[in-house]
Amino acid sequence: MNLKSTLWTLAFAVAAVSCSDELEEGGGTGTGNEENGEGVYVTVNVSSNVGPTTKAGEEGGGDLEDSDVESAVNNVNIFLIPSTKTTKMISNDLSIVNGAAETPIASGYTTDLLPATGSIEHHDAVATVKLSVPELDAWYHVVTVANAGKLGFTTLGQLRDYLQTTAWSGTNKYDEDGNGARNFVMTTHQMYQSDAGGSDLYVTAANSDPNHPAETTAYVERLAARIDMRFVSDLVGEKGASLTGNANMNDKVWITGYQVINQLVGGTYLLKRVTGNTASVTGSIESTDANKHPSPYLADEIWGNGNFNYVLDPWTRKKTYTAPGDDEDPTNFPTEINNSGAYYTGSNGSYTQTPVNTASINLAYTEKTGGLYLNHFHEGMNTEDFMKGFSSPVVDIKDISTTDNEYTPILYTQENTMDVEQQKNGFSTGVIFEAEYAPEHVSQYEETNGSVSSEVDYKKGSSFLVADYGRTGTTETGSGASSTITPLRKLSADMRTIAALGLKAGSDATIVKAMFNENGDWSSISKQADVEKVVTDMSGGPLVVAFKLYLQGKLEGISESNTFEKVKNYLTWDEFVKASHDAGNGIKYVPSDDDLANGIKASDGVEEKTATEVREDLMNNYNIAYYAAGTNGGKNYLKYWIKHEPNGTDNDPMGVMEFAIVRNNVYQLSVTGIRDLGDPLPFTPGKDDPDTPDKTKDIYIVIKLYVKEWVKRYNSDIIL
């Protein structure tokens, strides 16, 4: 098709989330005359309009006003797609934008923006761009892109399948003064009301008069999504909060930090796309293939009334992993995936297509290699830099709202969607909250009595440990739901206490003191059989078993030359710990309190390790969780996976798009309580696995989720 006419497009850019369906006429004028008389003027009203909705999936939890920075239009691309229609389309007719990929399109770009007189204060701008069109006296479909810089696509396929690697500029934080994220990329959003008017225009020679431009409307939405938070005041107050739904009301908890995990940063399709429908709320993406969408580009997200579909990002279909058999090794989760859809990359009119399944991308993002997810949830994520992030979050804890129905914007992220069976911890976007837990009492070995007391007052801001880490009980979320957690564990002041918990009640106190006191006195103990009985009666978890085997080995080594008198001084907790530090003894390393707090310095036969690595080893080797000292209590971590379309309660199966992030949505997280002690590490060895489904009954944070269309998506009553 030969491009034979020159078209000037006057773009009236109104980027306002909260505007109504009553559109401005946008009667701007051109800035120059075409000498050959072929210049044609068009006025385009560009609006990120939400208005009343009819589709459940598009509706969210209501509309949310944007900031001037979030809605500002700084540059504009306008694309005209030749239409085969002989009359104006209604807005939800998607046949033109879903036409042949090789269809030539006209494009124009400008940064020369002038103020306008639209009804939305601060959100209006006028742009004049020059395009070449195939013919006059013809209909064109309009697609508009704001704030992406000059694109210059020449075919419909390039426009639809372009991989937009950034959805905003600047630092990823909310700032109304423009010192954070800004210049938000926005693209055409097809309105779902059939009477709203389409993004189409009819171009004739008469439009060469700037006083008689062709007119139409283009609706746009942001490619970014936003995460907001609020806390109930007790969770961040000086006195702390009591546990929610827990019989122990004297323990206190505080939220002290957070980090968003699995933030997709690899890029997003320029134009939104969806799958066909499935009749089941648990239907897979594969099940939608039997009912392919006739016009997937710019179509609506559907959720409800027996019809459900998926929004697709460039990797959705490749985010797959199913552990073979009983394999629960988290290291087997994929570290990279390929693209599940073809996409274009390039700039300034030069674009290259990447076919399906030909481009590998690491799941974990690094500055050196790039990648799909910032803060990817996987074994190995507990790096020193990641741990430091909890003490310096994007928005400080003290600055996050504690007012009812008032939320603090935190940061932005890109679209992230998965198949219903692949909504897993290694793919879904979530938040890890750092908290401090102050128990009323801890268990502690008492040298005076040679026994463990469970009523020792907890010392504010001290560390503690939990052996044989686990919980039991049931939890539910939803309206009016409550939960009771029954701990299976004892909070212990130190490792010595955990070992002493393995003693049988009634064991000889003199022998116990000799074994466990720091300066145990063996002078009055002469009968080997009495010691053997205390050792034989010991039982417990991995640490107790290791200590027992050590003691039994020493006792079995007694001979005529190596008498009980020579051996008994080695039958102590301190000697066992010392022996574990010599790799030649075959005992897994038992860390000291200093090791757990500060890490291990390299020495003969001992590898240097950070404090986090020491704690990971303790979990792997002995199933003991160490809670590091904080200001008020032991530091612990609670995970929450962000929901897009919640499907019932936590007892119901995961639904289509239940855990997902979709463009132009605001996910509002209202954290209202903590049910129990969290995990000792953000990724806890032996417990966490990226293959774990997002939906679980094992929930210890209460969060109300609201999703707003900017669209809001409420994640409410979040109890950690």
XYZ file of C-alpha atoms in Angstrom:
720
model
C 0.000 0.000 0.000
C 1.482 3.353 -1.068
C 1.388 6.221 1.409
C 0.156 9.146 -0.644
C -1.317 11.753 1.702
C 0.109 13.717 4.572
C -1.956 13.878 7.740
C -1.510 16.291 10.597
C -3.039 15.020 13.805
C -3.962 17.387 16.566
C -3.917 15.306 19.738
C -5.868 16.623 22.677
C -4.185 14.586 25.414
C -6.302 14.240 28.522
C -4.641 11.687 30.782
C -7.005 11.602 33.751
C -8.045 8.447 35.518
C -11.054 9.990 37.200
C -12.733 11.735 34.263
C -16.260 10.858 33.156
C -17.643 9.487 29.897
C -18.663 12.980 28.768
C -15.792 13.787 26.438
C -14.392 17.180 25.555
C -14.688 18.315 21.956
C -11.004 19.281 21.816
C -11.220 22.012 19.149
C -7.546 22.930 18.847
C -6.007 24.405 15.683
C -3.022 23.515 13.605
C 0.294 25.286 13.598
C 1.025 25.435 9.899
C -0.334 25.003 6.324
C 0.589 22.260 3.885
C 1.815 23.901 0.683
C 0.476 21.098 -1.488
C -2.992 21.229 0.083
C -2.827 17.603 1.197
C -2.439 18.400 4.936
C -5.271 16.911 6.931
C -5.997 17.799 10.562
C -7.433 15.439 13.135
C -8.339 16.147 16.765
C -7.880 13.154 19.060
C -9.117 13.198 22.657
C -6.745 10.938 24.601
C -8.188 9.920 27.966
C -7.327 7.273 30.548
C -11.023 7.154 31.316
C -12.482 4.447 33.515
C -16.144 5.358 33.820
C -18.853 2.806 34.633
C -17.846 -0.779 33.965
C -19.765 -3.898 33.032
C -17.050 -6.555 33.125
C -16.209 -8.134 36.486
C -12.555 -8.559 35.648
C -12.174 -4.923 34.626
C -14.188 -3.515 37.512
C -11.903 -4.134 40.469
C -12.859 -2.387 43.701
C -13.683 1.027 42.269
C -11.800 3.980 40.857
C -8.864 5.812 42.400
C -7.718 9.332 41.669
C -4.239 9.597 40.223
C -1.594 12.212 40.859
C -0.577 14.826 38.317
C 2.756 13.038 37.893
C 1.043 9.713 37.200
C -1.233 11.241 34.566
C 1.122 13.734 32.923
C 1.566 13.420 29.151
C 5.069 14.402 28.041
C 5.218 12.917 24.541
C 2.725 11.272 22.218
C 2.769 8.630 19.475
C -0.361 8.301 17.336
C -0.869 5.335 15.013
C -3.544 5.080 12.332
C -4.580 1.628 11.156
C -6.441 1.469 7.814
C -9.972 0.202 8.318
C -12.017 -1.927 5.974
C -15.174 -0.588 7.591
C -17.435 1.721 5.639
C -19.080 3.112 8.777
C -17.874 4.104 12.233
C -17.280 1.170 14.590
C -18.567 0.953 18.121
C -15.787 1.005 20.696
C -15.768 -2.692 21.500
C -15.319 -3.740 17.870
C -11.709 -4.943 17.889
C -11.476 -6.335 14.382
C -9.176 -3.633 12.996
C -6.506 -3.699 15.708
C -6.617 -7.510 15.496
C -6.069 -7.525 11.732
C -3.145 -8.961 9.778
C 0.220 -8.359 11.449
C 1.781 -7.141 8.198
C -0.781 -4.329 7.779
C 1.077 -1.013 7.172
C 0.231 1.714 9.677
C 0.822 5.460 9.805
C 2.648 6.960 12.761
C 3.484 10.350 14.183
C 5.317 11.587 17.265
C 5.797 14.839 19.121
C 7.091 16.317 22.336
C 5.762 19.758 21.407
C 2.866 19.877 23.842
C 0.763 22.944 24.537
C -1.720 23.596 27.354
C -5.329 22.808 26.611
C -8.658 23.940 28.022
C -10.132 20.578 28.918
C -12.261 20.035 31.999
C -9.579 18.059 33.865
C -7.236 20.547 35.536
C -3.498 19.824 35.046
C -4.257 16.735 32.949
C -4.709 18.250 29.485
C -2.271 18.809 26.652
C -2.399 19.399 22.903
C 0.028 17.740 20.508
C 0.350 18.231 16.763
C 1.911 15.369 14.823
C 2.520 14.706 11.155
C 1.524 11.405 9.580
C 1.290 9.959 6.090
C -1.904 8.062 5.334
C -2.633 5.649 2.471
C -5.728 7.414 1.208
C -8.358 10.059 1.851
C -12.097 9.446 2.150
C -11.399 6.445 4.381
C -11.867 5.221 7.956
C -8.883 4.732 10.283
C -8.595 3.144 13.683
C -6.488 5.131 16.173
C -4.051 3.690 18.709
C -2.282 6.133 20.996
C 0.869 5.710 23.104
C 2.020 8.336 25.597
C 5.416 8.800 27.270
C 7.228 5.985 25.445
C 9.506 8.192 23.378
C 9.552 8.009 19.594
C 8.467 4.584 18.341
C 7.850 4.821 14.598
C 6.260 1.425 14.003
C 5.468 0.682 10.369
C 3.331 -2.453 10.753
C 0.449 -3.478 12.974
C 2.440 -6.459 14.266
C 5.251 -4.237 15.531
C 2.760 -2.076 17.407
C 0.860 -4.949 18.997
C 3.820 -7.143 19.936
C 6.362 -4.556 21.024
C 8.156 -5.387 24.287
C 8.072 -2.205 26.352
C 10.908 -2.779 28.806
C 10.117 0.201 31.034
C 6.693 1.326 32.236
C 7.922 4.532 33.888
C 11.082 6.611 34.297
C 12.957 7.633 37.422
C 13.222 6.024 40.851
C 10.582 3.413 41.624
C 8.659 5.231 44.326
C 5.588 7.431 44.527
C 6.359 11.142 44.621
C 3.881 13.870 43.721
C 6.703 16.316 43.024
C 8.184 14.158 40.273
C 11.278 13.091 42.214
C 10.273 9.428 42.103
C 8.598 7.477 39.318
C 7.340 9.643 36.464
C 6.691 9.669 32.732
C 4.305 6.692 32.936
C 3.890 4.870 29.634
C 0.221 4.715 28.605
C -1.399 2.944 25.685
C -4.830 2.608 24.145
C -7.395 0.872 26.321
C -10.505 -0.307 24.507
C -13.614 0.926 26.307
C -16.149 -1.755 27.086
C -19.308 0.387 26.856
C -20.740 -0.057 23.376
C -22.084 3.511 23.329
C -18.890 5.226 24.437
C -17.686 5.962 20.943
C -14.816 4.292 19.151
C -11.245 5.331 18.496
C -11.967 5.790 14.806
C -12.006 8.675 12.391
C -12.974 9.361 8.790
C -10.403 11.397 6.870
C -11.413 13.514 3.878
C -9.887 16.344 1.879
C -12.079 18.741 3.849
C -9.937 18.036 6.894
C -7.073 19.953 5.295
C -8.718 23.013 6.833
C -7.406 23.301 10.425
C -10.785 24.728 11.407
C -12.511 21.490 10.400
C -10.411 18.641 11.788
C -11.591 15.076 11.882
C -12.316 14.142 15.497
C -12.239 10.989 17.607
C -11.380 9.752 21.087
C -8.569 7.452 22.222
C -8.660 5.884 25.672
C -5.348 5.067 27.345
C -4.228 3.287 30.503
C -0.897 2.945 32.267
C 1.265 -0.121 31.705
C 2.357 0.037 35.348
C 0.517 -1.279 38.388
C 0.896 0.244 41.852
C 1.067 -1.221 45.348
C -0.304 0.761 48.311
C -0.281 -0.096 52.035
C -1.814 0.800 55.353
C -1.355 -0.710 58.826
C -3.492 -0.732 61.937
C -1.757 1.614 64.335
C -0.842 -0.984 66.974
C 1.342 -2.881 64.500
C 3.672 0.087 64.141
C 3.071 1.699 67.526
C 5.404 1.856 70.494
C 3.565 -0.783 72.537
C 3.030 -3.244 69.695
C -0.019 -5.338 68.853
C -1.406 -8.492 70.407
C -1.678 -11.585 68.233
C -4.865 -11.955 66.195
C -6.944 -15.084 66.835
C -4.391 -16.498 69.236
C -5.058 -17.509 72.828
C -1.774 -15.968 73.948
C -2.630 -12.288 74.234
C 0.501 -11.277 76.152
C 2.983 -11.740 73.311
C 3.490 -8.575 71.257
C 4.352 -7.951 67.607
C 5.546 -4.996 65.540
C 5.986 -4.575 61.771
C 9.412 -3.055 61.132
C 10.027 -3.411 57.384
C 8.928 -4.949 54.101
C 10.108 -5.803 50.609
C 8.092 -6.502 47.468
C 9.215 -9.781 45.921
C 8.937 -11.144 42.397
C 8.561 -7.646 40.952
C 8.426 -8.269 37.210
C 10.955 -5.963 35.549
C 11.591 -7.857 32.296
C 9.096 -5.874 30.252
C 5.475 -5.865 29.202
C 3.483 -5.958 25.985
C 2.718 -2.476 24.702
C -0.896 -3.488 24.044
C -2.853 -5.562 26.538
C -3.975 -9.007 25.406
C -6.165 -11.770 26.788
C -6.974 -15.415 26.153
C -10.277 -16.911 25.158
C -12.782 -17.824 27.850
C -13.059 -20.867 30.073
C -16.310 -21.820 31.790
C -14.551 -22.892 34.997
C -13.090 -20.583 37.628
C -10.269 -23.132 37.919
C -9.816 -23.525 34.167
C -6.260 -23.562 32.826
C -4.850 -21.414 30.046
C -4.732 -24.574 27.950
C -8.489 -24.964 28.399
C -9.007 -21.517 26.865
C -7.196 -22.580 23.690
C -10.227 -24.616 22.648
C -12.163 -21.356 22.633
C -9.636 -18.989 21.105
C -10.389 -15.308 21.408
C -11.207 -13.879 17.963
C -9.715 -10.505 18.928
C -7.253 -10.942 21.824
C -5.525 -7.555 21.489
C -7.140 -4.849 23.644
C -10.022 -7.130 24.632
C -11.496 -7.093 28.115
C -10.510 -9.220 31.063
C -13.521 -11.410 31.952
C -14.191 -12.833 35.415
C -17.581 -14.093 36.570
C -20.942 -15.479 35.477
C -19.381 -18.679 34.173
C -16.819 -16.936 31.959
C -13.171 -16.388 32.839
C -10.048 -15.507 30.872
C -6.394 -14.657 31.398
C -4.336 -11.549 30.751
C -1.049 -12.582 29.117
C 2.417 -11.191 29.644
C 5.316 -12.211 27.350
C 6.246 -15.167 29.622
C 2.900 -16.323 31.077
C 2.736 -19.696 29.333
C 6.380 -20.497 30.158
C 6.041 -19.891 33.886
C 5.638 -23.573 34.552
C 7.136 -26.069 36.943
C 5.786 -29.265 38.451
C 8.068 -31.128 40.823
C 8.552 -34.735 39.684
C 7.102 -37.228 42.150
C 7.928 -36.393 45.752
C 10.795 -34.079 44.820
C 10.660 -31.106 47.174
C 14.131 -29.748 46.473
C 13.666 -25.993 45.949
C 16.897 -25.823 43.953
C 15.187 -27.755 41.140
C 12.835 -24.856 40.419
C 13.785 -23.294 37.061
C 16.313 -20.488 37.091
C 15.418 -19.260 33.597
C 12.528 -19.490 31.149
C 11.884 -18.652 27.500
C 9.351 -16.248 26.032
C 5.877 -17.687 25.495
C 4.918 -15.050 22.948
C 6.716 -13.412 20.034
C 7.742 -9.815 20.578
C 9.552 -6.951 18.850
C 12.454 -4.943 20.216
C 14.299 -1.962 18.780
C 13.840 1.768 18.362
C 13.615 4.634 15.879
C 11.800 2.620 13.235
C 14.206 -0.348 13.308
C 12.586 -3.385 14.924
C 13.503 -7.054 15.198
C 11.096 -9.852 16.012
C 11.968 -12.476 18.629
C 9.976 -15.639 17.816
C 8.195 -17.724 20.451
C 10.407 -19.807 22.762
C 13.719 -18.458 21.461
C 14.859 -15.959 24.123
C 15.971 -17.155 27.542
C 15.698 -14.871 30.561
C 16.905 -15.442 34.127
C 14.134 -15.485 36.712
C 16.319 -13.624 39.227
C 17.256 -10.104 38.139
C 20.767 -8.775 38.706
C 22.272 -5.528 37.463
C 24.883 -7.512 35.547
C 22.662 -10.083 33.810
C 19.218 -8.493 33.901
C 16.319 -10.858 34.464
C 12.581 -11.221 34.905
C 12.040 -10.627 38.625
C 13.566 -8.168 41.060
C 13.820 -9.833 44.502
C 13.051 -13.259 43.069
C 11.809 -15.696 45.723
C 14.258 -18.588 45.681
C 16.839 -20.364 47.786
C 19.829 -18.058 47.845
C 17.818 -14.828 48.005
C 18.874 -14.071 51.611
C 21.882 -12.048 50.528
C 23.389 -9.316 52.668
C 22.045 -6.624 50.334
C 18.549 -8.119 50.350
C 18.471 -8.344 54.144
C 19.550 -4.698 54.422
C 16.557 -3.726 52.306
C 14.169 -4.370 55.186
C 15.713 -1.563 57.219
C 15.501 0.906 54.325
C 12.226 0.210 52.467
C 10.939 2.436 49.682
C 8.635 4.206 52.134
C 9.611 4.171 55.792
C 7.264 2.247 58.079
C 6.541 5.348 60.170
C 5.338 7.172 57.033
C 2.750 4.547 56.014
C -0.880 5.374 56.770
C -2.604 4.021 59.876
C -5.860 5.835 59.079
C -8.970 3.866 58.087
C -9.551 3.783 54.317
C -6.401 5.803 53.678
C -3.468 4.204 51.880
C 0.125 5.166 51.213
C 1.447 4.493 47.683
C 4.640 2.421 47.868
C 5.997 1.488 44.440
C 5.160 0.345 40.915
C 5.529 -2.960 39.120
C 4.786 -4.549 35.754
C 2.135 -7.026 34.646
C 2.710 -10.556 35.996
C 0.290 -13.414 35.248
C 0.349 -17.205 35.511
C -1.785 -20.231 34.731
C -4.081 -21.207 37.608
C -1.885 -24.219 38.431
C 1.304 -22.131 38.275
C 0.317 -19.440 40.769
C 3.318 -20.298 42.897
C 5.708 -18.562 45.271
C 8.448 -18.563 42.635
C 6.330 -16.646 40.102
C 3.690 -14.534 41.874
C 4.268 -11.012 43.146
C 4.105 -10.667 46.910
C 5.376 -8.843 49.964
C 7.629 -10.124 52.736
C 7.040 -8.204 55.952
C 9.744 -8.013 58.579
C 8.325 -8.059 62.100
C 9.555 -8.279 65.664
C 8.010 -10.763 68.071
C 8.296 -10.317 71.842
C 7.051 -13.381 73.747
C 5.958 -12.981 77.338
C 8.151 -15.916 78.377
C 10.878 -18.117 76.924
C 12.266 -21.468 77.973
C 15.743 -21.378 79.471
C 18.076 -23.870 81.089
C 18.712 -22.883 84.708
C 22.041 -23.967 86.152
C 20.857 -23.703 89.753
C 18.149 -26.337 89.335
C 19.616 -28.302 86.457
C 16.318 -28.053 84.585
C 14.508 -26.031 81.925
C 12.011 -23.402 83.009
C 9.358 -22.293 80.523
C 8.403 -19.233 82.568
C 11.517 -17.108 82.211
C 10.617 -13.497 81.436
C 11.682 -12.487 77.945
C 14.376 -9.825 77.821
C 13.295 -7.021 75.489
C 15.084 -7.035 72.148
C 16.924 -10.323 72.643
C 17.242 -13.227 70.221
C 15.568 -16.595 70.712
C 15.315 -19.940 68.937
C 12.610 -22.427 68.028
C 13.506 -26.111 67.697
C 11.743 -28.600 65.416
C 10.191 -25.703 63.588
C 6.521 -26.314 62.797
C 2.942 -25.390 63.482
C -0.428 -27.035 63.581
C -3.997 -25.788 63.411
C -6.300 -24.302 60.804
C -6.623 -20.828 59.423
C -9.242 -19.169 57.304
C -9.639 -15.731 55.828
C -12.692 -13.875 54.729
C -15.527 -11.960 56.312
C -15.811 -12.736 60.002
C -13.224 -15.523 59.841
C -10.981 -16.265 62.775
C -8.125 -18.615 63.458
C -6.469 -20.360 66.350
C -2.870 -21.461 65.988
C -1.533 -24.163 68.271
C 2.258 -23.899 68.530
C 4.171 -27.174 68.466
C 7.355 -25.486 69.517
C 9.020 -23.899 72.506
C 10.721 -20.546 72.270
C 14.156 -21.104 73.747
C 16.691 -18.577 74.944
C 19.716 -20.436 73.533
C 20.995 -23.651 71.958
C 21.925 -25.125 75.346
C 18.262 -24.929 76.352
C 17.133 -26.774 73.228
C 19.519 -29.622 73.996
C 18.373 -29.726 77.631
C 14.744 -29.979 76.506
C 15.675 -33.477 75.321
C 16.227 -34.675 78.890
C 13.704 -37.017 80.410
C 11.805 -35.555 83.341
C 13.301 -36.718 86.608
C 16.827 -37.206 85.271
C 19.564 -37.056 87.916
C 20.040 -33.325 88.533
C 23.678 -33.718 89.565
C 24.541 -35.408 86.272
C 22.457 -32.906 84.303
C 24.315 -29.983 85.891
C 27.659 -31.606 85.130
C 26.637 -32.062 81.482
C 24.976 -28.681 80.872
C 26.395 -26.099 83.274
C 29.167 -23.939 81.835
C 31.531 -25.134 84.554
C 29.965 -28.481 85.314
C 31.239 -30.338 88.368
C 31.898 -34.044 87.802
C 33.781 -34.627 91.057
C 30.908 -36.375 92.837
C 29.876 -38.534 89.861
C 31.565 -41.908 89.822
C 29.057 -44.351 88.339
C 29.174 -44.697 84.580
C 25.842 -46.535 84.565
C 24.048 -43.521 86.061
C 25.367 -41.288 83.298
C 24.466 -43.850 80.628
C 20.866 -43.901 81.897
C 20.536 -40.106 81.612
C 21.943 -40.246 78.076
C 19.826 -43.228 77.005
C 16.656 -41.479 78.179
C 17.329 -38.396 76.043
C 15.010 -37.848 73.065
C 14.124 -35.006 70.759
C 14.922 -33.359 67.473
C 18.078 -33.401 65.354
C 20.194 -31.407 67.818
C 19.290 -33.659 70.748
C 19.969 -36.733 68.613
C 23.395 -35.399 67.571
C 24.334 -34.582 71.172
C 23.119 -37.989 72.346
C 25.185 -39.797 69.696
C 28.237 -37.781 70.704
C 27.777 -38.733 74.372
C 27.152 -42.383 73.552
C 30.271 -42.456 71.405
C 32.360 -41.147 74.281
C 30.853 -43.652 76.721
C 31.353 -46.551 74.320
C 35.002 -45.555 73.968
C 35.716 -46.177 77.638
C 38.306 -48.892 78.204
C 40.916 -49.944 80.724
C 43.277 -47.270 79.475
C 40.618 -44.683 78.681
C 38.682 -44.777 81.917
C 35.400 -43.120 82.857
C 37.347 -40.683 85.014
C 39.303 -39.564 81.938
C 36.245 -39.402 79.698
C 33.562 -37.841 81.865
C 34.851 -34.273 81.529
C 34.138 -34.531 77.780
C 30.506 -35.503 78.408
C 29.331 -31.897 78.300
C 27.399 -29.575 76.065
C 30.368 -27.227 75.687
C 32.709 -30.059 74.620
C 30.104 -31.244 72.111
C 29.906 -27.754 70.578
C 33.695 -27.565 70.438
C 33.867 -30.998 68.763
C 31.348 -29.895 66.112
C 33.737 -27.132 65.055
C 36.276 -29.748 63.987
C 35.054 -31.157 60.680
C 37.052 -34.319 61.313
C 34.621 -35.366 64.041
C 31.755 -35.743 61.576
C 29.378 -33.582 63.613
C 27.416 -30.889 61.819
C 28.505 -27.452 62.967
C 26.735 -26.221 66.101
C 26.961 -22.410 66.056
C 27.633 -20.288 69.097
C 25.467 -17.314 70.008
C 28.122 -15.061 68.481
C 28.176 -17.113 65.266
C 24.414 -16.712 64.913
C 24.507 -12.987 65.575
C 27.623 -11.995 63.635
C 28.697 -14.860 61.378
C 31.814 -17.041 61.344
C 35.309 -15.844 60.557
C 37.495 -18.192 58.556
C 39.910 -20.375 60.504
C 41.591 -23.754 60.116
C 38.992 -26.127 58.737
C 36.159 -23.610 59.150
C 34.693 -21.683 56.214
C 33.823 -18.009 56.591
C 30.071 -17.443 56.615
C 27.713 -14.530 57.110
C 25.228 -14.578 59.974
C 22.436 -15.325 57.500
C 24.340 -18.316 56.097
C 24.932 -19.618 59.633
C 21.193 -19.394 60.322
C 20.383 -21.162 57.057
C 22.765 -23.981 57.985
C 21.134 -24.255 61.403
C 17.764 -24.778 59.722
C 19.158 -27.277 57.237
C 21.223 -29.239 59.764
C 19.121 -29.138 62.905
C 15.692 -27.743 61.958
C 16.205 -24.926 64.438
C 15.028 -21.402 63.696
C 17.065 -18.492 65.039
C 15.258 -15.184 65.529
C 17.811 -12.376 65.545
C 17.657 -9.614 68.123
C 15.675 -6.535 67.174
C 14.674 -3.399 69.031
C 11.708 -4.973 70.809
C 11.733 -8.646 69.886
C 13.076 -11.360 67.638
C 13.076 -10.538 63.934
C 10.773 -12.720 61.841
C 9.343 -12.671 58.331
C 5.794 -13.093 57.064
C 4.826 -13.558 53.417
C 1.788 -12.341 51.545
C 0.998 -13.098 47.894
C -0.982 -10.351 46.172
C -4.415 -11.263 44.841
C -6.044 -9.890 41.719
C -9.348 -11.802 41.563
C -9.869 -13.604 44.918
C -11.757 -16.876 44.583
C -13.642 -17.568 47.791
C -11.821 -18.435 51.007
C -8.493 -20.122 51.550
C -10.368 -23.432 51.637
C -11.445 -22.971 48.025
C -9.192 -23.928 45.099
C -7.122 -21.288 43.352
C -9.022 -19.520 40.620
C -8.216 -17.952 37.262
C -6.152 -14.775 37.771
C -6.458 -15.076 41.549
C -2.800 -14.243 42.143
C -1.676 -11.774 39.474
C -0.663 -8.220 38.672
C -2.405 -6.428 35.785
C -1.607 -3.020 34.309
C -3.376 0.113 35.514
C -4.466 -1.507 38.785
C -3.674 -0.309 42.286
C -3.323 -3.124 44.816
C -4.177 -1.765 48.242
C -2.924 -3.879 51.132
C -4.540 -3.253 54.490
C -2.533 -5.104 57.152
C -4.750 -5.562 60.190
C -3.006 -8.174 62.293
C -0.454 -10.913 62.858
C -1.613 -14.348 63.973
C 1.638 -15.922 65.051
C 5.408 -15.916 64.983
C 6.697 -15.754 61.416
C 9.663 -17.420 59.754
C 13.274 -16.858 60.867
C 14.419 -15.848 57.376
C 12.777 -14.383 54.267
C 13.487 -17.709 52.531
C 13.645 -20.393 55.204
C 15.485 -23.597 54.228
C 13.461 -26.730 54.828
C 10.200 -24.795 54.778
C 10.091 -22.472 51.801
C 9.974 -23.621 48.198
C 9.291 -21.527 45.064
C 7.098 -24.432 43.905
C 4.664 -23.889 46.798
C 1.167 -22.844 45.616
C 0.211 -19.310 46.622
C -3.069 -20.381 48.174
C -2.582 -22.111 51.495
C -4.328 -22.430 54.836
C -1.000 -21.708 56.537
C -1.480 -17.943 56.734
C -0.259 -15.810 59.617
C -0.953 -12.291 58.431
C -4.362 -10.672 57.993
C -4.578 -8.355 54.991
C -7.588 -6.854 53.273
C -6.866 -6.563 49.568
C -8.473 -3.865 47.457
C -7.693 -3.487 43.771
C -8.399 -0.060 42.349
C -8.556 1.088 38.746
C -6.600 3.645 38.652
C -8.489 0.300 39.150
C -8.260 -0.486 42.870
C -7.736 -4.089 43.996
C -8.388 -4.447 47.719
C -6.220 -6.917 49.651
C -7.869 -6.342 53.015
C -7.742 -7.818 56.521
C -4.243 -9.112 55.950
C -3.291 -11.014 59.088
C 0.340 -12.057 59.019
